[in-house]
Amino acid sequence: MVKVGILAIGSELLEGSIVDTNSAWLGSKLTKAGFNVDDVRLIPDDREKIVTTMKEALEKYDIVLTTGGLGPTFDDITAEAMAEATGVELEMCEEARQHMIKRLQKYGVTIKESHERQALLPKGCLIFPNVSGTAMGFAMEQNGNVIASMPGVPYEMYNMFDNHVLPFLLERHSLKERISIDVRIGGLPESDIDDVVIDMNLPEEVECIINVAKGECLVKFRGFDKAQIEKCAEHVAKAFPKNFVGYGDDGLASVLIRLLKEKKMTISVAESCTGVMIGKELTEISGSSEVFMGGIISYSNEAKERLLRVPHNIMVLYGAVSVETAKAMAVGVANQLRTQCSIAVTGIAGPGGGTEEKPVGTICLAYSVNNEVTTKKYEYMGDRDAIRTRAMKTALREMIDLLK
Amino acid sequence: MVKVGILAIGSELLEGSIVDTNSAWLGSKLTKAGFNVDDVRLIPDDREKIVTTMKEALEKYDIVLTTGGLGPTFDDITAEAMAEATGVELEMCEEARQHMIKRLQKYGVTIKESHERQALLPKGCLIFPNVSGTAMGFAMEQNGNVIASMPGVPYEMYNMFDNHVLPFLLERHSLKERISIDVRIGGLPESDIDDVVIDMNLPEEVECIINVAKGECLVKFRGFDKAQIEKCAEHVAKAFPKNFVGYGDDGLASVLIRLLKEKKMTISVAESCTGVMIGKELTEISGSSEVFMGGIISYSNEAKERLLRVPHNIMVLYGAVSVETAKAMAVGVANQLRTQCSIAVTGIAGPGGGTEEKPVGTICLAYSVNNEVTTKKYEYMGDRDAIRTRAMKTALREMIDLLK
């Protein structure tokens, strides 16, 4: 078992100005590769704290990865901290310096003394190229363990990790790749899924984690025996035929896009309160433009009537938030964008806008498939973000169900 | 100085299935209230690790807050870990049990033995009500320090923290509220801002953190003297008149919505590759429906021609990704939604779709204000997400500039 500790460096992380997404990204990649992520810590830009934590981690873990603190500003001190933690001096690294100069010149940034700091690295370190940024990564060895530092800017770090750091780590440790299968179950309380998993009496070598995220349960099976893991995943999927969403890393949007491609159908969306979360999810899938033709965000009643051709008397009779209006929106957008399928959402995401009759959380959905329209109405709990997200997930899941 | 350690519990966090946003949210609230967030750690669902970390934290910090592990599934073990860490037994808490039963009955969930576990809490603990969920929070004292556990589900935790946990902590510690002002500077390298801050020769009692997040620099000043902090923030804002975006927690969307309300103008958006990120940002601001009338997501060329009335010959002559097409899109959507202002974006977010002439990252923007249209063209670096986000931020920032 090869243990990894992740240190995310930056006071802004502890003070909440920025959410640390790097650690989750790294954790996911490392776990898949067969490593064990034992620890993730956020550390402030405090030299003593960074040095102490680096030293502790280097004693406990085979691999220590850090992100952040490689920039040119006064609070970027990862290199000097690593030098102190590993008992060496800082040294000007000519390769890093040349890379930095070339890059800054390319973008017309005046080179200052602060930039030079970025090339002062622990003496004797290994360096990792940064194709998307100025600061190179670097690594030191100590008592057979290794500590590697990468930039905090996500896409700079992704690139460096995928192309240089991970290969470097895999050279040092030959691991059996961990098989991981996620089973996504939507619309059920986690206790229902927990019961099924407990009855499976999983052997010790199979790990199972159940997560709940905004209306969806993620059941993650993990181990080193592919056939065994596949069997476990299938068992759970079959236990919930109506609520099974999909396997693997496929989110709902992925599944829907793939289904539409298989059936050679196109889709459009008409959104109001979900404020285009459905459209965003779909466009996030590379290649979605084959099947997702576009949509209309109809925030105002006027927009619904004019762009989506929702009949005025329907708006007056039932209101903007009603299954009748949702149905007209679905028909309207499918016509406007000439698609076989469409999804329409209208509702009250809050915090304001609720009434006795239609409280905050009221969501009306309509699905059109080849001109046949199905409507649904729900009342969700939670804050604005939770309501919008649940509506979006429900919309995608129910569209998937209708297409199957 | 009152020190806080935050422990986010859940193996899914270390394995990256879920990003820990709770710690950042708590960190932000605590820092504002005057606490010092010294440590944030992610811990797996491993009883021994949780107990050890809780014990260590309780010795080092005045306050330890944990999120996660309060659910009914087999891997939810926070209560038993806290009991062991504080040297007490678990005890059935009748109030917690009644709350859980009432809530599950309300949502028609069958009550199982696993649910009963959620009411087994450390003997003698203080409890915190959970108005949005089943599991109550709880806290224990040890040698003058306190450890409090909250649910991992974000909106359940937010509610409990704001209404019960934070008031409880403020009863124990009378703190001077920390003044924090963020200055947002867009479109400049962080080294430019760093220079200005270094020249300010800040006194020790003023903390300054510079963050860079996708095309925007966030300069955060913090201290206990309001006048002093305001002076620092103003100094930086005045140093970059063209690139100054705004103060405080106001993101670009907030600033734009506020400006439009002041000028009594409405806005619409026409998006394609940004896949409705602009629309989503705007609708995220509560009250945006006063000024944001809606928009059109025109992914396909057909949608651009039909819905946005982009002349066919323009599409043929210049292509879908051109300032000419962007201009026509801006005019088209403003007409369709009858708004005084509009923003249009067309481009290539990647990873596919790029050509020699129009590589991945090419973004064309158009801004219409009372029928006067301005266009811009950029080439961004980064992955799909970075390109889309930068395009969205640039669009909002430039619209703000045009309106001022």
PDB file of C-alpha atoms in Angstrom, chain A residues 11-21 23-24 27-28 31 37-42 44-45 49 60-61 71-76 103 107 109 112 114-115 131 155 158 189-192 194-195 197-198 207-213 218 220 222 269 272 275-277 279-280 283-286 288-289 292-300 302-303 306-307 335-338 350-352 381-386 388, chain B residues 11-21 23-24 27-28 31 37-42 44-45 49 60-61 71-76 103 107 109 112 114-115 131 155 158 189-192 194-195 197-198 207-213 218 220 222 269 272 275-277 279-280 283-286 288-289 292-300 302-303 306-307 335-338 350-352 381-386 388:
ATOM      1  CA  SER A  11      -4.432  31.033   3.275  1.00  0.00           C
ATOM      2  CA  GLU A  12      -7.249  31.832   0.871  1.00  0.00           C
ATOM      3  CA  LEU A  13      -8.314  28.191   1.103  1.00  0.00           C
ATOM      4  CA  LEU A  14      -8.689  28.215   4.891  1.00  0.00           C
ATOM      5  CA  GLU A  15     -10.430  31.556   4.767  1.00  0.00           C
ATOM      6  CA  GLY A  16     -12.809  30.276   2.160  1.00  0.00           C
ATOM      7  CA  SER A  17     -12.168  32.807  -0.618  1.00  0.00           C
ATOM      8  CA  ILE A  18     -11.413  29.903  -2.906  1.00  0.00           C
ATOM      9  CA  VAL A  19     -12.650  26.331  -2.758  1.00  0.00           C
ATOM     10  CA  ASP A  20      -9.885  23.741  -2.984  1.00  0.00           C
ATOM     11  CA  THR A  21     -10.820  21.614  -5.985  1.00  0.00           C
ATOM     12  CA  SER A  23      -7.146  17.994  -3.799  1.00  0.00           C
ATOM     13  CA  ALA A  24     -10.320  16.255  -4.940  1.00  0.00           C
ATOM     14  CA  GLY A  27      -7.393  12.302  -4.912  1.00  0.00           C
ATOM     15  CA  SER A  28      -9.492  10.892  -7.696  1.00  0.00           C
ATOM     16  CA  THR A  31      -7.016   6.497  -6.111  1.00  0.00           C
ATOM     17  CA  VAL A  37      -4.823   8.914  -0.286  1.00  0.00           C
ATOM     18  CA  ASP A  38      -4.512   8.998   3.479  1.00  0.00           C
ATOM     19  CA  ASP A  39      -4.538  12.666   4.239  1.00  0.00           C
ATOM     20  CA  VAL A  40      -5.538  15.997   2.743  1.00  0.00           C
ATOM     21  CA  ARG A  41      -4.626  19.187   4.569  1.00  0.00           C
ATOM     22  CA  LEU A  42      -5.068  22.838   3.802  1.00  0.00           C
ATOM     23  CA  PRO A  44      -1.955  28.779   5.380  1.00  0.00           C
ATOM     24  CA  ASP A  45       0.835  30.860   3.792  1.00  0.00           C
ATOM     25  CA  LYS A  49       3.436  25.821   9.427  1.00  0.00           C
ATOM     26  CA  LYS A  60       4.326   9.461   7.503  1.00  0.00           C
ATOM     27  CA  TYR A  61       3.700   9.071   3.775  1.00  0.00           C
ATOM     28  CA  GLY A  71       3.647  32.197  -7.858  1.00  0.00           C
ATOM     29  CA  PRO A  72       5.710  35.404  -7.935  1.00  0.00           C
ATOM     30  CA  THR A  73       3.942  37.207  -5.086  1.00  0.00           C
ATOM     31  CA  PHE A  74       5.305  37.733  -1.593  1.00  0.00           C
ATOM     32  CA  ASP A  75       3.083  35.029  -0.090  1.00  0.00           C
ATOM     33  CA  ASP A  76       4.336  32.307  -2.452  1.00  0.00           C
ATOM     34  CA  ARG A 103       6.732  32.681 -21.249  1.00  0.00           C
ATOM     35  CA  TYR A 107       2.543  37.360 -23.079  1.00  0.00           C
ATOM     36  CA  VAL A 109       4.536  40.832 -19.143  1.00  0.00           C
ATOM     37  CA  LYS A 112      10.482  41.789 -12.430  1.00  0.00           C
ATOM     38  CA  SER A 114       9.667  38.900  -8.026  1.00  0.00           C
ATOM     39  CA  HIS A 115       9.503  36.693 -11.076  1.00  0.00           C
ATOM     40  CA  VAL A 131       3.289  24.023 -20.417  1.00  0.00           C
ATOM     41  CA  TYR A 155      -5.367  23.545 -15.425  1.00  0.00           C
ATOM     42  CA  TYR A 158      -3.715  19.003 -14.237  1.00  0.00           C
ATOM     43  CA  PRO A 189     -33.095   7.982   0.376  1.00  0.00           C
ATOM     44  CA  GLU A 190     -29.614   6.673   1.116  1.00  0.00           C
ATOM     45  CA  SER A 191     -30.920   4.284   3.767  1.00  0.00           C
ATOM     46  CA  ASP A 192     -32.629   2.237   1.040  1.00  0.00           C
ATOM     47  CA  ASP A 194     -27.482   1.171   2.488  1.00  0.00           C
ATOM     48  CA  ASP A 195     -29.775  -1.793   3.229  1.00  0.00           C
ATOM     49  CA  VAL A 197     -25.222  -2.940   0.400  1.00  0.00           C
ATOM     50  CA  ILE A 198     -25.261  -4.325   3.944  1.00  0.00           C
ATOM     51  CA  GLU A 207     -14.436  -1.131  -0.431  1.00  0.00           C
ATOM     52  CA  CYS A 208     -17.778   0.557  -0.665  1.00  0.00           C
ATOM     53  CA  ILE A 209     -18.574   4.200  -0.113  1.00  0.00           C
ATOM     54  CA  ILE A 210     -22.035   5.698  -0.385  1.00  0.00           C
ATOM     55  CA  ASN A 211     -22.311   9.411  -1.082  1.00  0.00           C
ATOM     56  CA  VAL A 212     -25.358  11.550  -1.356  1.00  0.00           C
ATOM     57  CA  ALA A 213     -25.174  14.636  -3.515  1.00  0.00           C
ATOM     58  CA  LEU A 218     -23.353   7.516  -5.578  1.00  0.00           C
ATOM     59  CA  LYS A 220     -18.688   3.483  -5.214  1.00  0.00           C
ATOM     60  CA  ARG A 222     -13.479  -0.372  -5.283  1.00  0.00           C
ATOM     61  CA  VAL A 269     -34.268  23.188 -23.512  1.00  0.00           C
ATOM     62  CA  SER A 272     -36.444  29.850 -16.452  1.00  0.00           C
ATOM     63  CA  GLY A 275     -31.396  29.606 -14.914  1.00  0.00           C
ATOM     64  CA  VAL A 276     -29.850  27.469 -17.600  1.00  0.00           C
ATOM     65  CA  MET A 277     -28.294  24.830 -15.441  1.00  0.00           C
ATOM     66  CA  GLY A 279     -28.097  23.876 -20.823  1.00  0.00           C
ATOM     67  CA  LYS A 280     -24.784  24.286 -19.010  1.00  0.00           C
ATOM     68  CA  THR A 283     -22.789  21.864 -23.117  1.00  0.00           C
ATOM     69  CA  GLU A 284     -20.151  20.748 -20.655  1.00  0.00           C
ATOM     70  CA  ILE A 285     -20.053  17.375 -22.438  1.00  0.00           C
ATOM     71  CA  SER A 286     -17.631  17.640 -25.298  1.00  0.00           C
ATOM     72  CA  SER A 288     -22.856  17.640 -27.215  1.00  0.00           C
ATOM     73  CA  SER A 289     -23.359  19.974 -30.163  1.00  0.00           C
ATOM     74  CA  PHE A 292     -28.039  19.647 -28.262  1.00  0.00           C
ATOM     75  CA  MET A 293     -29.330  22.301 -30.635  1.00  0.00           C
ATOM     76  CA  GLY A 294     -29.724  25.062 -28.091  1.00  0.00           C
ATOM     77  CA  GLY A 295     -32.386  26.562 -25.927  1.00  0.00           C
ATOM     78  CA  ILE A 296     -34.251  29.535 -24.660  1.00  0.00           C
ATOM     79  CA  ILE A 297     -33.940  31.113 -21.222  1.00  0.00           C
ATOM     80  CA  SER A 298     -37.349  32.632 -20.686  1.00  0.00           C
ATOM     81  CA  TYR A 299     -37.099  34.495 -17.431  1.00  0.00           C
ATOM     82  CA  SER A 300     -39.914  36.971 -17.953  1.00  0.00           C
ATOM     83  CA  GLU A 302     -43.106  38.182 -21.991  1.00  0.00           C
ATOM     84  CA  ALA A 303     -40.174  36.044 -23.071  1.00  0.00           C
ATOM     85  CA  ARG A 306     -42.994  35.782 -27.397  1.00  0.00           C
ATOM     86  CA  LEU A 307     -40.101  33.386 -27.822  1.00  0.00           C
ATOM     87  CA  ASN A 335     -40.676  23.926 -32.617  1.00  0.00           C
ATOM     88  CA  GLN A 336     -38.346  26.898 -32.513  1.00  0.00           C
ATOM     89  CA  LEU A 337     -35.223  24.774 -32.552  1.00  0.00           C
ATOM     90  CA  ARG A 338     -36.667  21.981 -34.701  1.00  0.00           C
ATOM     91  CA  GLY A 350     -36.213  31.150  -4.028  1.00  0.00           C
ATOM     92  CA  PRO A 351     -35.367  32.672  -1.729  1.00  0.00           C
ATOM     93  CA  GLY A 352     -38.192  35.078  -2.720  1.00  0.00           C
ATOM     94  CA  MET A 381     -36.519  21.518   0.049  1.00  0.00           C
ATOM     95  CA  GLY A 382     -33.320  23.469   0.375  1.00  0.00           C
ATOM     96  CA  ASP A 383     -31.749  26.719  -0.649  1.00  0.00           C
ATOM     97  CA  ARG A 384     -31.763  28.313  -4.126  1.00  0.00           C
ATOM     98  CA  ASP A 385     -28.767  26.311  -5.248  1.00  0.00           C
ATOM     99  CA  ALA A 386     -30.119  22.996  -3.940  1.00  0.00           C
ATOM    100  CA  ARG A 388     -32.053  24.500  -8.934  1.00  0.00           C
TER     101      ARG A 388
ATOM    102  CA  SER B  11     -13.524   9.012   2.319  1.00  0.00           C
ATOM    103  CA  GLU B  12     -15.296  10.341  -0.750  1.00  0.00           C
ATOM    104  CA  LEU B  13     -13.551  13.662  -0.169  1.00  0.00           C
ATOM    105  CA  LEU B  14     -10.040  12.194  -0.236  1.00  0.00           C
ATOM    106  CA  GLU B  15     -10.895  10.052  -3.210  1.00  0.00           C
ATOM    107  CA  GLY B  16     -12.245  13.056  -5.037  1.00  0.00           C
ATOM    108  CA  SER B  17     -15.785  11.872  -5.734  1.00  0.00           C
ATOM    109  CA  ILE B  18     -17.012  14.986  -4.015  1.00  0.00           C
ATOM    110  CA  VAL B  19     -15.327  18.357  -3.617  1.00  0.00           C
ATOM    111  CA  ASP B  20     -15.288  19.651  -0.057  1.00  0.00           C
ATOM    112  CA  THR B  21     -17.035  23.014  -0.231  1.00  0.00           C
ATOM    113  CA  SER B  23     -14.668  23.833   4.780  1.00  0.00           C
ATOM    114  CA  ALA B  24     -14.328  26.890   2.538  1.00  0.00           C
ATOM    115  CA  GLY B  27     -13.610  29.162   6.857  1.00  0.00           C
ATOM    116  CA  SER B  28     -15.122  32.239   5.329  1.00  0.00           C
ATOM    117  CA  THR B  31     -12.742  34.395   9.513  1.00  0.00           C
ATOM    118  CA  VAL B  37      -8.857  29.150  10.957  1.00  0.00           C
ATOM    119  CA  ASP B  38      -5.563  27.390  11.513  1.00  0.00           C
ATOM    120  CA  ASP B  39      -6.162  24.000  10.008  1.00  0.00           C
ATOM    121  CA  VAL B  40      -8.441  22.205   7.587  1.00  0.00           C
ATOM    122  CA  ARG B  41      -8.137  18.451   7.221  1.00  0.00           C
ATOM    123  CA  LEU B  42     -10.006  15.866   5.228  1.00  0.00           C
ATOM    124  CA  PRO B  44     -11.434   9.141   5.663  1.00  0.00           C
ATOM    125  CA  ASP B  45     -14.275   7.080   7.195  1.00  0.00           C
ATOM    126  CA  LYS B  49      -8.031   8.034  12.113  1.00  0.00           C
ATOM    127  CA  LYS B  60      -4.223  22.209  19.627  1.00  0.00           C
ATOM    128  CA  TYR B  61      -7.313  24.322  18.931  1.00  0.00           C
ATOM    129  CA  GLY B  71     -25.973   9.867   8.266  1.00  0.00           C
ATOM    130  CA  PRO B  72     -27.645   6.492   8.765  1.00  0.00           C
ATOM    131  CA  THR B  73     -25.274   4.400   6.643  1.00  0.00           C
ATOM    132  CA  PHE B  74     -22.634   2.020   7.927  1.00  0.00           C
ATOM    133  CA  ASP B  75     -19.796   4.423   7.177  1.00  0.00           C
ATOM    134  CA  ASP B  76     -21.270   7.261   9.259  1.00  0.00           C
ATOM    135  CA  ARG B 103     -38.989  13.982   9.820  1.00  0.00           C
ATOM    136  CA  TYR B 107     -41.271  12.296   3.921  1.00  0.00           C
ATOM    137  CA  VAL B 109     -39.414   7.048   4.564  1.00  0.00           C
ATOM    138  CA  LYS B 112     -35.112   1.327  10.064  1.00  0.00           C
ATOM    139  CA  SER B 114     -29.907   2.204  10.880  1.00  0.00           C
ATOM    140  CA  HIS B 115     -31.846   5.388  11.423  1.00  0.00           C
ATOM    141  CA  VAL B 131     -34.341  22.097  10.388  1.00  0.00           C
ATOM    142  CA  TYR B 155     -27.574  23.445   3.149  1.00  0.00           C
ATOM    143  CA  TYR B 158     -25.299  26.163   6.629  1.00  0.00           C
ATOM    144  CA  PRO B 189      -1.083  39.563 -14.182  1.00  0.00           C
ATOM    145  CA  GLU B 190      -0.801  39.139 -10.413  1.00  0.00           C
ATOM    146  CA  SER B 191       2.745  40.484 -10.390  1.00  0.00           C
ATOM    147  CA  ASP B 192       1.421  43.946 -11.300  1.00  0.00           C
ATOM    148  CA  ASP B 194       1.847  42.432  -6.087  1.00  0.00           C
ATOM    149  CA  ASP B 195       4.112  45.404  -6.854  1.00  0.00           C
ATOM    150  CA  VAL B 197       0.835  45.959  -2.492  1.00  0.00           C
ATOM    151  CA  ILE B 198       4.539  45.638  -1.655  1.00  0.00           C
ATOM    152  CA  GLU B 207      -3.173  41.046   6.440  1.00  0.00           C
ATOM    153  CA  CYS B 208      -3.159  40.892   2.690  1.00  0.00           C
ATOM    154  CA  ILE B 209      -3.746  37.865   0.500  1.00  0.00           C
ATOM    155  CA  ILE B 210      -3.675  37.935  -3.291  1.00  0.00           C
ATOM    156  CA  ASN B 211      -5.544  35.218  -5.144  1.00  0.00           C
ATOM    157  CA  VAL B 212      -5.800  34.602  -8.821  1.00  0.00           C
ATOM    158  CA  ALA B 213      -8.864  32.857 -10.115  1.00  0.00           C
ATOM    159  CA  LEU B 218      -8.694  39.054  -5.667  1.00  0.00           C
ATOM    160  CA  LYS B 220      -8.093  40.640   0.256  1.00  0.00           C
ATOM    161  CA  ARG B 222      -8.040  42.092   6.595  1.00  0.00           C
ATOM    162  CA  VAL B 269     -27.713  37.187 -23.573  1.00  0.00           C
ATOM    163  CA  SER B 272     -23.122  29.399 -27.750  1.00  0.00           C
ATOM    164  CA  GLY B 275     -22.863  27.198 -22.965  1.00  0.00           C
ATOM    165  CA  VAL B 276     -24.934  29.577 -20.881  1.00  0.00           C
ATOM    166  CA  MET B 277     -22.422  30.357 -18.199  1.00  0.00           C
ATOM    167  CA  GLY B 279     -27.010  33.320 -18.063  1.00  0.00           C
ATOM    168  CA  LYS B 280     -26.316  31.066 -15.088  1.00  0.00           C
ATOM    169  CA  THR B 283     -29.677  34.116 -12.583  1.00  0.00           C
ATOM    170  CA  GLU B 284     -27.678  33.100  -9.555  1.00  0.00           C
ATOM    171  CA  ILE B 285     -28.136  36.635  -8.189  1.00  0.00           C
ATOM    172  CA  SER B 286     -31.421  36.762  -6.333  1.00  0.00           C
ATOM    173  CA  SER B 288     -31.877  39.377 -11.216  1.00  0.00           C
ATOM    174  CA  SER B 289     -35.243  38.831 -12.894  1.00  0.00           C
ATOM    175  CA  PHE B 292     -32.275  39.952 -16.851  1.00  0.00           C
ATOM    176  CA  MET B 293     -35.046  39.163 -19.337  1.00  0.00           C
ATOM    177  CA  GLY B 294     -33.608  35.921 -20.618  1.00  0.00           C
ATOM    178  CA  GLY B 295     -31.543  34.689 -23.485  1.00  0.00           C
ATOM    179  CA  ILE B 296     -30.986  32.324 -26.321  1.00  0.00           C
ATOM    180  CA  ILE B 297     -28.512  29.464 -26.418  1.00  0.00           C
ATOM    181  CA  SER B 298     -27.732  29.145 -30.086  1.00  0.00           C
ATOM    182  CA  TYR B 299     -25.482  26.153 -30.369  1.00  0.00           C
ATOM    183  CA  SER B 300     -26.144  25.265 -33.996  1.00  0.00           C
ATOM    184  CA  GLU B 302     -29.462  27.058 -37.716  1.00  0.00           C
ATOM    185  CA  ALA B 303     -30.399  28.275 -34.254  1.00  0.00           C
ATOM    186  CA  ARG B 306     -33.541  31.290 -37.055  1.00  0.00           C
ATOM    187  CA  LEU B 307     -33.773  32.453 -33.465  1.00  0.00           C
ATOM    188  CA  ASN B 335     -34.666  42.599 -30.430  1.00  0.00           C
ATOM    189  CA  GLN B 336     -36.169  39.245 -29.540  1.00  0.00           C
ATOM    190  CA  LEU B 337     -36.217  39.945 -25.822  1.00  0.00           C
ATOM    191  CA  ARG B 338     -36.838  43.688 -26.145  1.00  0.00           C
ATOM    192  CA  GLY B 350     -12.398  23.063 -27.073  1.00  0.00           C
ATOM    193  CA  PRO B 351     -11.077  20.543 -26.783  1.00  0.00           C
ATOM    194  CA  GLY B 352     -12.114  19.917 -30.414  1.00  0.00           C
ATOM    195  CA  MET B 381      -5.274  29.568 -23.035  1.00  0.00           C
ATOM    196  CA  GLY B 382      -6.409  26.676 -20.917  1.00  0.00           C
ATOM    197  CA  ASP B 383      -8.853  23.815 -20.913  1.00  0.00           C
ATOM    198  CA  ARG B 384     -12.538  23.950 -21.884  1.00  0.00           C
ATOM    199  CA  ASP B 385     -13.595  25.042 -18.435  1.00  0.00           C
ATOM    200  CA  ALA B 386     -10.941  27.761 -18.154  1.00  0.00           C
ATOM    201  CA  ARG B 388     -15.511  29.246 -20.942  1.00  0.00           C
TER     202      ARG B 388
END
